[in-house]
mmCIF file of C-alpha atoms (C1' of nucleotides) in Angstrom:
data_model
loop_
_atom_site.group_PDB
_atom_site.id
_atom_site.type_symbol
_atom_site.label_atom_id
_atom_site.label_comp_id
_atom_site.label_asym_id
_atom_site.label_seq_id
_atom_site.Cartn_x
_atom_site.Cartn_y
_atom_site.Cartn_z
ATOM 1 C CA MET B 1164 0.948 1.268 -6.507
ATOM 2 C CA PRO B 1165 -1.100 3.187 -3.585
ATOM 3 C CA GLU B 1166 1.608 3.740 -1.418
ATOM 4 C CA LEU B 1167 0.918 7.083 1.453
ATOM 5 C CA PRO B 1168 1.466 9.975 -1.156
ATOM 6 C CA GLU B 1169 -1.353 8.284 -2.650
ATOM 7 C CA VAL B 1170 -3.489 7.721 -0.158
ATOM 8 C CA GLU B 1171 -3.313 11.268 0.929
ATOM 9 C CA THR B 1172 -3.597 12.726 -2.550
ATOM 10 C CA THR B 1173 -7.000 10.847 -2.846
ATOM 11 C CA ARG B 1174 -8.010 12.091 0.582
ATOM 12 C CA LEU B 1175 -7.073 15.698 -0.704
ATOM 13 C CA GLY B 1176 -9.071 15.212 -4.191
ATOM 14 C CA LEU B 1177 -11.948 13.824 -2.281
ATOM 15 C CA GLU B 1178 -12.954 16.099 0.726
ATOM 16 C CA PRO B 1179 -13.929 18.729 -0.859
ATOM 17 C CA HIS B 1180 -16.875 17.226 -3.283
ATOM 18 C CA LEU B 1181 -17.548 15.065 -0.363
ATOM 19 C CA ALA B 1182 -18.298 17.586 2.708
ATOM 20 C CA GLY B 1183 -22.171 18.374 3.171
ATOM 21 C CA LYS B 1184 -23.056 15.404 0.867
ATOM 22 C CA THR B 1185 -25.493 12.674 1.884
ATOM 23 C CA VAL B 1186 -25.407 9.379 0.554
ATOM 24 C CA LEU B 1187 -28.449 8.174 -1.962
ATOM 25 C CA ASN B 1188 -27.241 4.633 -2.278
ATOM 26 C CA LEU B 1189 -24.084 2.254 -1.943
ATOM 27 C CA HIS B 1190 -24.260 -0.639 -4.218
ATOM 28 C CA LEU B 1191 -21.618 -3.244 -3.741
ATOM 29 C CA TYR B 1192 -20.943 -5.066 -7.339
ATOM 30 C CA ARG B 1193 -18.997 -7.823 -5.529
ATOM 31 C CA ARG B 1194 -18.258 -8.325 -1.655
ATOM 32 C CA ASP B 1195 -14.910 -10.429 -1.279
ATOM 33 C CA LEU B 1196 -12.043 -7.948 -1.068
ATOM 34 C CA ARG B 1197 -9.569 -8.729 1.082
ATOM 35 C CA TRP B 1198 -12.371 -9.037 3.613
ATOM 36 C CA PRO B 1199 -16.076 -9.612 2.733
ATOM 37 C CA VAL B 1200 -17.813 -6.331 3.027
ATOM 38 C CA SER B 1201 -20.741 -6.591 4.835
ATOM 39 C CA PRO B 1202 -24.142 -6.627 3.306
ATOM 40 C CA GLU B 1203 -25.808 -4.619 5.883
ATOM 41 C CA LEU B 1204 -23.662 -2.026 4.562
ATOM 42 C CA PRO B 1205 -25.689 -0.114 2.472
ATOM 43 C CA ASP B 1206 -28.326 -0.017 4.923
ATOM 44 C CA ALA B 1207 -26.115 1.681 7.470
ATOM 45 C CA VAL B 1208 -24.923 4.405 5.365
ATOM 46 C CA LEU B 1209 -28.466 5.153 3.238
ATOM 47 C CA ASP B 1210 -28.675 8.739 4.201
ATOM 48 C CA GLN B 1211 -25.489 9.302 6.202
ATOM 49 C CA GLU B 1212 -24.146 13.062 5.888
ATOM 50 C CA PHE B 1213 -20.422 12.921 5.460
ATOM 51 C CA ARG B 1214 -18.641 14.889 8.328
ATOM 52 C CA ALA B 1215 -15.206 14.645 7.316
ATOM 53 C CA LEU B 1216 -12.628 12.492 5.429
ATOM 54 C CA LYS B 1217 -9.621 11.742 7.509
ATOM 55 C CA ARG B 1218 -6.399 9.411 7.053
ATOM 56 C CA ARG B 1219 -4.488 7.341 9.050
ATOM 57 C CA GLY B 1220 -0.957 5.546 7.451
ATOM 58 C CA LYS B 1221 -2.780 4.178 4.520
ATOM 59 C CA TYR B 1222 -6.216 3.830 6.038
ATOM 60 C CA LEU B 1223 -8.623 5.919 4.789
ATOM 61 C CA ILE B 1224 -12.132 7.185 7.259
ATOM 62 C CA PHE B 1225 -15.061 8.552 5.812
ATOM 63 C CA GLU B 1226 -16.727 9.855 8.662
ATOM 64 C CA MET B 1227 -20.527 9.967 8.992
ATOM 65 C CA ASN B 1228 -22.762 11.369 10.989
ATOM 66 C CA ARG B 1229 -23.670 7.630 12.514
ATOM 67 C CA GLY B 1230 -20.683 6.025 12.000
ATOM 68 C CA ALA B 1231 -17.082 5.466 9.397
ATOM 69 C CA MET B 1232 -16.600 3.955 6.415
ATOM 70 C CA LEU B 1233 -13.163 2.524 6.795
ATOM 71 C CA VAL B 1234 -11.184 1.859 3.728
ATOM 72 C CA HIS B 1235 -7.940 0.779 2.507
ATOM 73 C CA LEU B 1236 -6.858 0.555 -1.127
ATOM 74 C CA GLY B 1237 -5.079 -2.371 -0.586
ATOM 75 C CA MET B 1238 -1.993 -2.256 -3.550
ATOM 76 C CA SER B 1239 -4.226 -1.709 -6.428
ATOM 77 C CA GLY B 1240 -6.951 0.035 -5.617
ATOM 78 C CA SER B 1241 -8.111 3.825 -6.658
ATOM 79 C CA ILE B 1242 -11.434 5.678 -5.889
ATOM 80 C CA ARG B 1243 -12.498 8.331 -8.479
ATOM 81 C CA LEU B 1244 -15.621 10.706 -8.382
ATOM 82 C CA SER B 1245 -17.585 10.100 -11.752
ATOM 83 C CA GLY B 1246 -20.940 11.289 -12.939
ATOM 84 C CA CYS B 1247 -24.136 9.204 -13.093
ATOM 85 C CA GLU B 1248 -24.013 8.859 -17.000
ATOM 86 C CA GLU B 1249 -20.223 7.443 -17.259
ATOM 87 C CA SER B 1250 -20.252 4.025 -17.598
ATOM 88 C CA LEU B 1251 -18.743 1.068 -14.995
ATOM 89 C CA ARG B 1252 -15.487 0.130 -15.682
ATOM 90 C CA LYS B 1253 -13.446 -3.483 -14.486
ATOM 91 C CA HIS B 1254 -12.469 -4.061 -11.347
ATOM 92 C CA ASP B 1255 -15.334 -1.005 -10.323
ATOM 93 C CA HIS B 1256 -16.310 -3.194 -7.180
ATOM 94 C CA TRP B 1257 -18.293 -0.856 -5.406
ATOM 95 C CA GLU B 1258 -19.534 2.502 -5.499
ATOM 96 C CA LEU B 1259 -21.424 5.833 -3.124
ATOM 97 C CA THR B 1260 -24.311 7.866 -5.111
ATOM 98 C CA LEU B 1261 -24.294 11.775 -3.692
ATOM 99 C CA ASN B 1262 -27.053 13.921 -3.680
ATOM 100 C CA ASN B 1263 -25.885 15.776 -6.144
ATOM 101 C CA GLY B 1264 -25.895 12.978 -8.348
ATOM 102 C CA MET B 1265 -22.165 11.715 -8.107
ATOM 103 C CA LEU B 1266 -20.703 8.607 -7.749
ATOM 104 C CA LEU B 1267 -17.880 7.326 -5.802
ATOM 105 C CA ARG B 1268 -16.453 4.378 -7.588
ATOM 106 C CA TYR B 1269 -14.044 2.371 -6.032
ATOM 107 C CA ASN B 1270 -11.741 0.122 -8.647
ATOM 108 C CA ASP B 1271 -9.214 -2.834 -7.297
ATOM 109 C CA PRO B 1272 -8.082 -5.320 -9.450
ATOM 110 C CA ARG B 1273 -6.394 -7.216 -6.969
ATOM 111 C CA ARG B 1274 -9.053 -6.866 -4.300
ATOM 112 C CA PHE B 1275 -6.984 -6.603 -1.634
ATOM 113 C CA GLY B 1276 -8.477 -3.656 -0.206
ATOM 114 C CA LEU B 1277 -11.188 -3.110 2.272
ATOM 115 C CA LEU B 1278 -14.001 -1.591 3.017
ATOM 116 C CA PHE B 1279 -15.711 -1.694 6.867
ATOM 117 C CA TRP B 1280 -18.395 0.209 8.634
ATOM 118 C CA LEU B 1281 -17.578 1.341 11.936
ATOM 119 C CA THR B 1282 -20.413 2.260 13.873
ATOM 120 C CA HIS B 1283 -18.033 3.868 16.818
ATOM 121 C CA ASN B 1284 -14.322 5.266 17.964
ATOM 122 C CA TRP B 1285 -12.944 3.902 14.622
ATOM 123 C CA GLU B 1286 -9.854 4.938 16.453
ATOM 124 C CA GLN B 1287 -9.555 2.076 18.820
ATOM 125 C CA HIS B 1288 -10.355 -0.027 16.103
ATOM 126 C CA ALA B 1289 -7.670 -3.122 15.721
ATOM 127 C CA LEU B 1290 -6.843 -1.934 12.033
ATOM 128 C CA ILE B 1291 -5.901 1.472 13.577
ATOM 129 C CA ARG B 1292 -5.052 1.474 17.370
ATOM 130 C CA ASN B 1293 -1.446 -0.095 16.960
ATOM 131 C CA LEU B 1294 -0.273 1.416 14.293
ATOM 132 C CA GLY B 1295 3.098 3.657 14.633
ATOM 133 C CA PRO B 1296 3.325 7.251 14.208
ATOM 134 C CA GLU B 1297 2.735 9.122 10.759
ATOM 135 C CA PRO B 1298 5.797 9.759 9.242
ATOM 136 C CA LEU B 1299 5.547 13.438 8.333
ATOM 137 C CA GLY B 1300 4.074 13.915 12.037
ATOM 138 C CA LEU B 1301 6.387 15.662 14.908
ATOM 139 C CA GLU B 1302 6.310 11.951 16.641
ATOM 140 C CA PHE B 1303 8.417 10.629 13.781
ATOM 141 C CA THR B 1304 11.668 11.842 15.287
ATOM 142 C CA ALA B 1305 15.327 10.322 15.342
ATOM 143 C CA ASP B 1306 14.782 9.098 18.983
ATOM 144 C CA TYR B 1307 11.267 7.677 18.391
ATOM 145 C CA LEU B 1308 12.790 5.427 15.400
ATOM 146 C CA TYR B 1309 16.507 4.668 17.927
ATOM 147 C CA GLN B 1310 14.518 3.403 20.642
ATOM 148 C CA SER B 1311 11.941 1.422 18.321
ATOM 149 C CA CYS B 1312 15.408 -0.522 16.753
ATOM 150 C CA ARG B 1313 16.714 -1.253 20.238
ATOM 151 C CA GLY B 1314 17.545 -5.091 20.765
ATOM 152 C CA ARG B 1315 15.919 -6.139 17.497
ATOM 153 C CA THR B 1316 17.808 -8.171 14.789
ATOM 154 C CA GLN B 1317 15.560 -7.825 11.802
ATOM 155 C CA ALA B 1318 16.583 -5.916 9.137
ATOM 156 C CA ILE B 1319 16.306 -2.000 8.847
ATOM 157 C CA LYS B 1320 13.997 -2.482 6.153
ATOM 158 C CA ASN B 1321 11.757 -4.816 7.158
ATOM 159 C CA HIS B 1322 11.805 -2.620 10.608
ATOM 160 C CA ILE B 1323 10.828 0.629 8.957
ATOM 161 C CA MET B 1324 8.037 -1.236 6.729
ATOM 162 C CA ASN B 1325 6.070 -2.616 9.595
ATOM 163 C CA SER B 1326 3.537 0.215 10.180
ATOM 164 C CA GLN B 1327 3.777 -0.213 14.333
ATOM 165 C CA THR B 1328 6.957 1.071 13.632
ATOM 166 C CA VAL B 1329 5.896 3.981 11.237
ATOM 167 C CA VAL B 1330 3.178 3.755 8.825
ATOM 168 C CA GLY B 1331 3.491 4.721 4.907
ATOM 169 C CA VAL B 1332 6.730 3.217 4.411
ATOM 170 C CA GLY B 1333 6.091 0.964 1.471
ATOM 171 C CA ASN B 1334 9.032 -0.996 -0.861
ATOM 172 C CA ILE B 1335 9.902 1.734 -3.028
ATOM 173 C CA TYR B 1336 10.100 4.329 -0.414
ATOM 174 C CA ALA B 1337 11.774 2.353 2.246
ATOM 175 C CA ALA B 1338 14.245 1.082 -0.735
ATOM 176 C CA GLU B 1339 14.865 4.888 -1.269
ATOM 177 C CA ALA B 1340 14.970 6.038 1.863
ATOM 178 C CA LEU B 1341 17.970 3.564 2.273
ATOM 179 C CA PHE B 1342 19.833 4.457 -0.114
ATOM 180 C CA HIS B 1343 19.294 8.265 0.177
ATOM 181 C CA GLY B 1344 20.611 7.494 3.901
ATOM 182 C CA GLY B 1345 23.896 5.570 3.021
ATOM 183 C CA ILE B 1346 22.045 2.863 5.221
ATOM 184 C CA HIS B 1347 22.265 -1.366 3.822
ATOM 185 C CA PRO B 1348 18.890 -2.698 4.041
ATOM 186 C CA ALA B 1349 20.061 -5.802 5.458
ATOM 187 C CA MET B 1350 21.572 -4.204 8.746
ATOM 188 C CA PRO B 1351 20.063 -5.184 11.978
ATOM 189 C CA ALA B 1352 17.842 -2.716 13.093
ATOM 190 C CA GLY B 1353 19.009 -2.825 16.858
ATOM 191 C CA LYS B 1354 22.775 -1.847 15.091
ATOM 192 C CA LEU B 1355 21.246 1.761 13.749
ATOM 193 C CA SER B 1356 22.971 4.437 15.679
ATOM 194 C CA ILE B 1357 20.980 7.863 16.692
ATOM 195 C CA PRO B 1358 23.257 10.219 13.927
ATOM 196 C CA ARG B 1359 22.144 7.519 11.608
ATOM 197 C CA ALA B 1360 18.268 7.100 12.861
ATOM 198 C CA ALA B 1361 18.299 10.975 12.485
ATOM 199 C CA ARG B 1362 19.539 10.586 8.849
ATOM 200 C CA LEU B 1363 17.067 8.067 7.915
ATOM 201 C CA VAL B 1364 14.481 9.929 9.535
ATOM 202 C CA GLU B 1365 14.594 12.719 7.186
ATOM 203 C CA GLU B 1366 15.300 10.837 3.986
ATOM 204 C CA VAL B 1367 11.817 8.775 5.018
ATOM 205 C CA ARG B 1368 10.162 12.024 5.243
ATOM 206 C CA ALA B 1369 12.343 13.873 1.879
ATOM 207 C CA VAL B 1370 10.991 10.878 -0.209
ATOM 208 C CA LEU B 1371 6.870 11.150 1.211
ATOM 209 C CA THR B 1372 7.186 14.658 0.679
ATOM 210 C CA ARG B 1373 8.473 15.211 -2.319
ATOM 211 C CA SER B 1374 5.795 12.304 -3.615
ATOM 212 C CA ILE B 1375 3.275 14.433 -2.396
ATOM 213 C CA GLU B 1376 4.325 17.150 -4.110
ATOM 214 C CA GLN B 1377 4.170 15.395 -7.673
ATOM 215 C CA GLY B 1378 0.620 14.554 -6.698
ATOM 216 C CA GLY B 1379 -0.489 17.482 -7.773
ATOM 217 C CA THR B 1380 -1.760 15.789 -10.905
ATOM 218 C CA THR B 1381 -3.621 13.120 -9.506
ATOM 219 C CA LEU B 1382 -5.700 15.912 -7.658
ATOM 220 C CA ARG B 1383 -6.669 18.120 -11.151
ATOM 221 C CA ASP B 1384 -7.298 14.458 -12.727
ATOM 222 C CA TYR B 1385 -10.453 13.785 -9.560
ATOM 223 C CA VAL B 1386 -11.479 17.296 -10.404
ATOM 224 C CA ASN B 1387 -12.014 16.522 -13.892
ATOM 225 C CA GLY B 1388 -13.253 13.760 -13.558
ATOM 226 C CA ASN B 1389 -11.125 11.443 -15.581
ATOM 227 C CA GLY B 1390 -10.621 9.105 -12.806
ATOM 228 C CA GLN B 1391 -7.223 7.987 -13.533
ATOM 229 C CA PRO B 1392 -5.439 7.676 -10.576
ATOM 230 C CA GLY B 1393 -2.004 7.860 -12.206
ATOM 231 C CA TYR B 1394 1.302 7.101 -10.186
ATOM 232 C CA PHE B 1395 3.638 9.271 -9.544
ATOM 233 C CA LYS B 1396 6.590 9.425 -12.248
ATOM 234 C CA GLN B 1397 9.234 10.023 -9.412
ATOM 235 C CA GLN B 1398 12.802 9.618 -9.946
ATOM 236 C CA LEU B 1399 13.624 6.343 -8.304
ATOM 237 C CA TRP B 1400 17.793 5.760 -7.676
ATOM 238 C CA VAL B 1401 17.619 2.126 -6.313
ATOM 239 C CA TYR B 1402 13.896 0.740 -6.802
ATOM 240 C CA GLY B 1403 13.324 -0.927 -9.996
ATOM 241 C CA ARG B 1404 16.990 -0.960 -10.897
ATOM 242 C CA GLU B 1405 18.727 -3.690 -10.004
ATOM 243 C CA GLY B 1406 21.876 -4.292 -12.263
ATOM 244 C CA GLN B 1407 21.863 -1.015 -13.279
ATOM 245 C CA PRO B 1408 24.476 1.795 -12.299
ATOM 246 C CA CYS B 1409 24.343 3.644 -8.765
ATOM 247 C CA LYS B 1410 23.628 6.901 -10.192
ATOM 248 C CA ILE B 1411 26.047 8.084 -7.397
ATOM 249 C CA CYS B 1412 29.484 5.961 -7.459
ATOM 250 C CA GLY B 1413 28.365 3.894 -10.988
ATOM 251 C CA ASN B 1414 28.779 0.405 -9.303
ATOM 252 C CA LEU B 1415 26.001 -1.656 -10.517
ATOM 253 C CA LEU B 1416 23.546 -2.388 -7.552
ATOM 254 C CA LYS B 1417 22.423 -5.425 -6.171
ATOM 255 C CA GLY B 1418 19.388 -7.561 -5.973
ATOM 256 C CA SER B 1419 17.961 -9.593 -3.279
ATOM 257 C CA ARG B 1420 14.821 -10.768 -1.076
ATOM 258 C CA MET B 1421 13.919 -9.405 1.711
ATOM 259 C CA GLY B 1422 10.687 -10.556 3.784
ATOM 260 C CA GLN B 1423 9.477 -11.524 0.433
ATOM 261 C CA ARG B 1424 10.222 -7.947 -0.808
ATOM 262 C CA ALA B 1425 12.568 -6.768 -3.835
ATOM 263 C CA THR B 1426 15.191 -4.884 -2.188
ATOM 264 C CA VAL B 1427 17.411 -3.366 -4.329
ATOM 265 C CA PHE B 1428 21.099 -1.510 -3.375
ATOM 266 C CA CYS B 1429 24.062 -0.298 -3.698
ATOM 267 C CA ALA B 1430 26.848 -2.361 -2.111
ATOM 268 C CA TYR B 1431 29.226 0.609 -2.039
ATOM 269 C CA CYS B 1432 27.390 3.618 -1.268
ATOM 270 C CA GLN B 1433 25.301 1.939 1.182
ATOM 271 C CA LYS B 1434 26.494 0.686 4.389
ATOM 272 C CA ARG B 1435 25.738 -1.619 7.290
ATOM 273 C "C1'" DA E 938 8.045 -10.518 22.292
ATOM 274 C "C1'" DC E 939 9.817 -10.776 17.742
ATOM 275 C "C1'" DT E 940 10.364 -12.738 13.418
ATOM 276 C "C1'" DG E 941 9.988 -14.929 9.066
ATOM 277 C "C1'" DG E 942 7.156 -16.748 6.183
ATOM 278 C "C1'" DC E 943 2.456 -17.391 3.689
ATOM 279 C "C1'" DT E 944 -1.481 -15.390 1.853
ATOM 280 C "C1'" DC E 945 -5.318 -13.192 -0.924
ATOM 281 C "C1'" DC E 946 -5.960 -11.650 -6.167
ATOM 282 C "C1'" DT E 947 -4.786 -9.911 -11.263
ATOM 283 C "C1'" DG E 948 -1.973 -8.445 -14.915
ATOM 284 C "C1'" DA E 949 2.140 -6.990 -16.795
ATOM 285 C "C1'" DG E 950 6.268 -9.404 -18.601
ATOM 286 C "C1'" DG E 951 9.471 -12.657 -20.678
ATOM 287 C "C1'" DG E 952 10.503 -16.799 -22.794
ATOM 288 C "C1'" DC E 953 9.378 -19.494 -26.465
ATOM 289 C "C1'" DT J 1137 -0.023 -13.681 -31.934
ATOM 290 C "C1'" DG J 1138 -0.459 -16.660 -27.991
ATOM 291 C "C1'" DC J 1139 0.529 -19.839 -24.057
ATOM 292 C "C1'" DC J 1140 2.410 -20.720 -19.748
ATOM 293 C "C1'" DC J 1141 5.313 -19.052 -16.478
ATOM 294 C "C1'" DT J 1142 6.641 -15.902 -12.720
ATOM 295 C "C1'" DC J 1143 6.874 -11.906 -10.060
ATOM 296 C "C1'" DA J 1144 4.869 -7.523 -8.070
ATOM 297 C "C1'" DG J 1145 3.136 -6.093 -3.607
ATOM 298 C "C1'" DG J 1146 -0.215 -4.446 1.780
ATOM 299 C "C1'" DA J 1147 -0.449 -6.040 5.356
ATOM 300 C "C1'" DG J 1148 -2.578 -9.494 8.386
ATOM 301 C "C1'" DC J 1149 -2.492 -13.647 10.256
ATOM 302 C "C1'" DC J 1150 0.073 -17.495 12.615
ATOM 303 C "C1'" DA J 1151 3.396 -20.618 13.870
ATOM 304 C "C1'" DG J 1152 8.045 -21.371 15.693
#
DNA sequence: ACTGGCTCCTGAGGGC
DNA sequence: TGCCCTCAGGAGCCAG
């Protein structure tokens, strides 16, 4: 499932292939993604020239000369670059034809993704405007996190998964960062001390950074045109390991559900 | 202002 | 081998 590292890897992989290209065609195979794709979109992007491929949180923004395509991969989406002779795959929902003959194909089995056309100032769009800081950026500091937690009763895990707190921390990385920070996922956010906020910021950064580094494989895949995004085989310490021994203390990891999400933690290493 | 629950969807995996 | 059930998840939306 694409988390921030996968989205950034996608951006890095695609950007050099888009520079200076124009859109010859956009074909919508189906429009019922999370929100319906506008039937006007193919006309809107026709002949548009790519200016930049940006990212904000898990949103990709394809900037063109008279607007921007806003894309979210949901939880099963991927974009691949393929030659025009390559056949369509199951769950390919739209494809852009570039003026060098290459195709940009969007595949998304669960269709939680989205594709919007924004004519101006995408940063002020409702889906973007209220997003919290980038986890690897300068604004995501211990003091920021600490302040954002003040007075909140919500569990710390849910708080850091809220994109208004910080973007890009999905279920897997939240569980991992809390484990490495020794913080119990159910602890009320308002109880987080300044030192533990500092620790948590560091651990969120560390787990995301490791994943981005492993994203190099995905990047090469794009260049080779085999299009398989490939999920990161990163070392997971708690996620998906309920009932297995903690790699630090050996006690069995506990599982619970928090905010409709599977949560795994070590009741000994992680304190409230 | 916060918070938690619901929702979209398909595929994987377990039980029998 | 096959069917049925449950679960997984990003994040906007809405009710309390």
